[in-house]
């Protein structure tokens, strides 16, 4: 059984991947380019979801490079376009399955470690999988800052905040860290990476738009858990209706893109 709150086998997974790809793939591509990504690189895309970023990496590294897209449940990426031989899709659990050492020029994971109780151990594994000089790009949400920017009335704003708070409580109960985004760069420093930088991206999400739909699919998938925490069916119905109201606007989940480099070992003294 998946330990993720947002199990990829659920029917809502497709809508979640669509919202994430629409809103955040352009951001992730820009951040990946900043790593120096070039033809011939060996890349690992962890938690590849629908496979969009892994396929884009394959285009950038070309036939002389190599891209491995992994996911604990790769079914959504399996239905993507025919992939060239240098791009492969692998069912893989980043917590427990083998991972080669000193191999990759670039490793990227978006919204993966946030959900893993073993996130610090997984970070160490990713660092070890980099070749010396290789780059790690982790992109994570800071779910602690999603203010309502506009609402038809105070009750609507309060409803959104109540339901979101209940969702974040469920995220924590599942072993995830909703504030991992603000901690990730420090964790990467603790794992021995150097040349560290971080960029934060956020935008407004109006009702009826592709971004705010992420809230809708997440609430649908966790509705039973939210009811157990006291959220009522009328509140859930009103919440979903609010997400379709163009006068209701929230701040997106801030995406923190953290870069680091595995240092070369010091030269052995003669």
XYZ file of C-alpha atoms in Angstrom:
270
model
C 0.000 0.000 0.000
C 1.243 3.478 -0.859
C 2.302 5.580 2.112
C 1.484 8.783 0.233
C -1.643 10.704 1.221
C -2.200 11.467 -2.474
C -1.972 7.899 -3.775
C -1.140 7.896 -7.496
C -3.496 4.982 -8.066
C -6.508 7.181 -7.213
C -8.579 8.619 -10.079
C -7.796 12.163 -8.887
C -4.091 11.683 -9.689
C -4.570 12.616 -13.340
C -6.113 15.965 -12.414
C -3.338 16.645 -9.915
C -0.614 15.925 -12.472
C -2.384 18.133 -15.022
C -2.560 21.081 -12.608
C 1.053 20.695 -11.535
C 2.354 20.375 -15.076
C 0.367 23.380 -16.308
C 1.393 25.688 -13.476
C 4.871 24.516 -12.561
C 6.519 22.787 -15.543
C 7.616 26.111 -17.084
C 9.187 27.051 -13.738
C 10.931 23.695 -13.397
C 12.279 23.824 -16.946
C 13.840 27.228 -16.287
C 15.412 25.947 -13.085
C 16.732 22.830 -14.823
C 18.349 24.983 -17.486
C 20.133 26.944 -14.758
C 21.995 23.775 -13.728
C 23.952 23.933 -16.987
C 21.975 21.046 -18.500
C 23.654 20.017 -21.735
C 23.664 17.289 -24.395
C 25.224 14.063 -23.192
C 24.227 14.445 -19.525
C 22.973 11.494 -17.473
C 19.845 12.560 -15.582
C 17.520 11.054 -12.981
C 13.955 12.350 -12.668
C 12.595 11.082 -9.312
C 8.836 10.801 -8.898
C 8.218 11.500 -12.556
C 4.399 11.568 -12.339
C 3.014 12.007 -15.821
C 6.513 12.037 -17.299
C 6.421 15.538 -18.806
C 9.673 16.796 -17.293
C 11.525 13.544 -17.896
C 10.540 13.634 -21.553
C 11.691 17.257 -21.795
C 15.030 16.304 -20.220
C 15.368 13.604 -22.848
C 15.032 16.217 -25.589
C 17.678 18.401 -23.973
C 20.324 15.737 -23.361
C 19.817 14.155 -26.781
C 20.695 10.624 -27.900
C 24.196 10.853 -26.408
C 22.680 11.428 -22.956
C 20.465 9.330 -20.742
C 17.340 10.048 -18.690
C 15.776 7.687 -16.161
C 12.254 8.585 -15.021
C 11.240 6.824 -11.823
C 7.994 6.583 -9.912
C 6.597 4.258 -7.295
C 3.543 3.927 -9.572
C 4.498 4.873 -13.156
C 1.137 4.108 -14.752
C 0.439 7.745 -15.701
C 3.744 8.146 -17.528
C 3.302 4.832 -19.335
C 0.542 6.372 -21.432
C 2.749 9.210 -22.671
C 4.396 9.513 -26.086
C 6.705 6.868 -27.478
C 10.048 7.468 -25.817
C 13.441 7.262 -27.531
C 15.879 4.601 -26.318
C 17.860 7.037 -24.176
C 14.779 7.830 -22.019
C 13.552 4.979 -19.838
C 10.708 4.681 -17.337
C 11.359 2.671 -14.183
C 9.093 1.540 -11.354
C 11.217 2.467 -8.361
C 10.832 3.337 -4.680
C 13.409 5.979 -3.875
C 13.306 5.020 -0.185
C 14.153 1.334 -0.502
C 15.144 0.333 -4.038
C 18.784 0.257 -5.202
C 20.303 3.448 -6.545
C 23.674 3.597 -8.322
C 26.514 5.628 -6.832
C 28.558 8.369 -8.525
C 26.439 8.213 -11.664
C 24.288 11.218 -12.510
C 25.167 14.665 -13.807
C 21.747 15.904 -12.687
C 19.056 14.639 -10.326
C 15.700 16.389 -10.122
C 12.753 15.737 -7.816
C 9.653 17.911 -7.533
C 7.309 17.479 -4.578
C 8.728 14.098 -3.606
C 10.778 14.448 -0.437
C 8.058 16.593 1.131
C 5.901 13.470 1.383
C 8.582 11.102 2.710
C 9.138 10.622 6.454
C 12.627 9.369 5.449
C 13.344 12.566 3.479
C 16.764 13.231 5.023
C 17.940 9.680 4.375
C 16.644 9.910 0.812
C 18.503 13.198 0.378
C 21.724 11.469 1.384
C 21.017 8.713 -1.154
C 20.491 11.262 -3.917
C 23.742 13.032 -3.087
C 25.615 9.727 -3.247
C 24.030 8.953 -6.624
C 25.471 12.151 -8.109
C 28.862 12.036 -9.730
C 31.347 14.484 -8.153
C 30.418 17.865 -9.584
C 26.869 16.687 -10.329
C 23.845 18.883 -9.639
C 20.795 18.254 -7.465
C 17.603 20.274 -7.966
C 14.883 19.765 -5.363
C 11.615 21.652 -5.792
C 9.267 21.656 -2.822
C 6.167 23.477 -1.633
C 6.017 25.666 1.426
C 2.363 25.097 2.269
C 2.474 27.562 5.145
C 1.808 30.605 2.974
C -1.278 30.329 0.770
C -3.251 33.472 1.713
C -6.639 34.310 0.277
C -6.042 37.313 -1.985
C -9.670 38.099 -2.820
C -12.995 36.590 -1.782
C -16.686 37.374 -2.251
C -17.087 37.579 1.532
C -15.320 36.836 4.806
C -17.169 33.551 5.265
C -15.728 32.236 1.993
C -12.196 33.110 3.032
C -12.724 31.459 6.410
C -14.080 28.305 4.773
C -11.051 27.983 2.526
C -8.680 28.447 5.452
C -10.554 25.902 7.589
C -10.575 23.186 4.935
C -6.944 23.810 3.980
C -5.874 23.637 7.621
C -7.624 20.269 7.931
C -5.861 19.057 4.768
C -2.457 20.118 6.101
C -3.198 18.233 9.309
C -3.797 15.088 7.259
C -0.578 15.700 5.318
C 1.352 15.783 8.595
C -0.376 12.646 9.893
C 0.821 10.825 6.765
C 4.431 11.705 7.639
C 4.814 14.586 5.224
C 6.184 18.021 6.092
C 4.025 20.862 4.681
C 6.829 23.338 5.471
C 9.621 21.286 3.914
C 10.132 23.904 1.206
C 11.572 26.393 3.678
C 13.850 23.749 5.162
C 15.185 22.096 2.018
C 18.170 24.339 1.316
C 19.482 23.936 4.866
C 19.042 20.176 4.578
C 21.017 20.160 1.342
C 23.822 22.059 3.062
C 23.764 19.494 5.862
C 24.063 16.730 3.249
C 27.342 18.218 2.037
C 26.259 20.016 -1.117
C 27.891 23.279 -2.128
C 27.124 26.214 -4.469
C 23.667 26.366 -2.940
C 20.967 28.668 -4.286
C 17.190 28.827 -3.970
C 14.408 30.609 -5.844
C 10.766 30.898 -4.804
C 7.931 31.074 -7.319
C 4.313 31.959 -6.598
C 1.372 33.393 -8.512
C -2.307 34.175 -8.015
C -4.849 31.420 -8.633
C -8.373 32.655 -9.467
C -11.418 30.446 -9.182
C -12.050 28.336 -12.271
C -8.377 28.344 -13.297
C -6.013 25.409 -13.772
C -3.959 26.149 -10.655
C -6.729 26.324 -8.103
C -8.001 23.008 -9.469
C -5.132 21.431 -7.513
C -6.987 22.276 -4.301
C -10.117 20.666 -5.702
C -8.566 17.312 -6.591
C -6.641 17.160 -3.309
C -9.797 17.752 -1.280
C -11.762 15.191 -3.295
C -9.087 12.565 -2.724
C -8.939 13.176 1.038
C -12.637 13.859 1.666
C -13.197 10.843 3.923
C -10.244 11.792 6.120
C -11.424 15.390 6.293
C -14.895 14.294 7.372
C -13.311 12.306 10.179
C -11.633 15.539 11.298
C -14.930 17.399 11.435
C -15.297 18.919 7.969
C -18.946 18.520 6.957
C -20.383 17.550 3.579
C -21.986 21.005 3.140
C -18.575 22.565 3.773
C -16.936 20.290 1.200
C -19.621 21.151 -1.349
C -19.282 24.873 -0.658
C -15.491 24.593 -0.901
C -15.646 23.009 -4.362
C -18.134 25.661 -5.530
C -15.865 28.411 -4.217
C -12.991 27.118 -6.333
C -15.104 27.812 -9.437
C -15.877 31.426 -8.462
C -13.644 33.842 -10.446
C -13.991 36.468 -7.711
C -12.202 34.111 -5.319
C -8.397 34.270 -5.620
C -5.717 32.534 -3.561
C -1.959 32.597 -3.601
C -0.499 29.494 -5.191
C 1.605 27.101 -3.186
C 5.062 28.711 -3.229
C 7.480 26.411 -5.045
C 11.015 26.635 -3.691
C 13.614 25.444 -6.196
C 16.847 24.592 -4.384
C 20.073 23.888 -6.304
C 23.229 22.288 -4.988
C 26.375 20.640 -6.308
C 28.195 17.583 -5.047
C 31.755 18.762 -4.461
C 34.750 17.056 -5.985
C 36.827 15.168 -3.420
C 39.888 17.036 -2.325
C 43.049 16.026 -4.068
C 45.054 13.456 -2.131
C 48.208 15.056 -0.726
C 51.403 13.668 -2.202
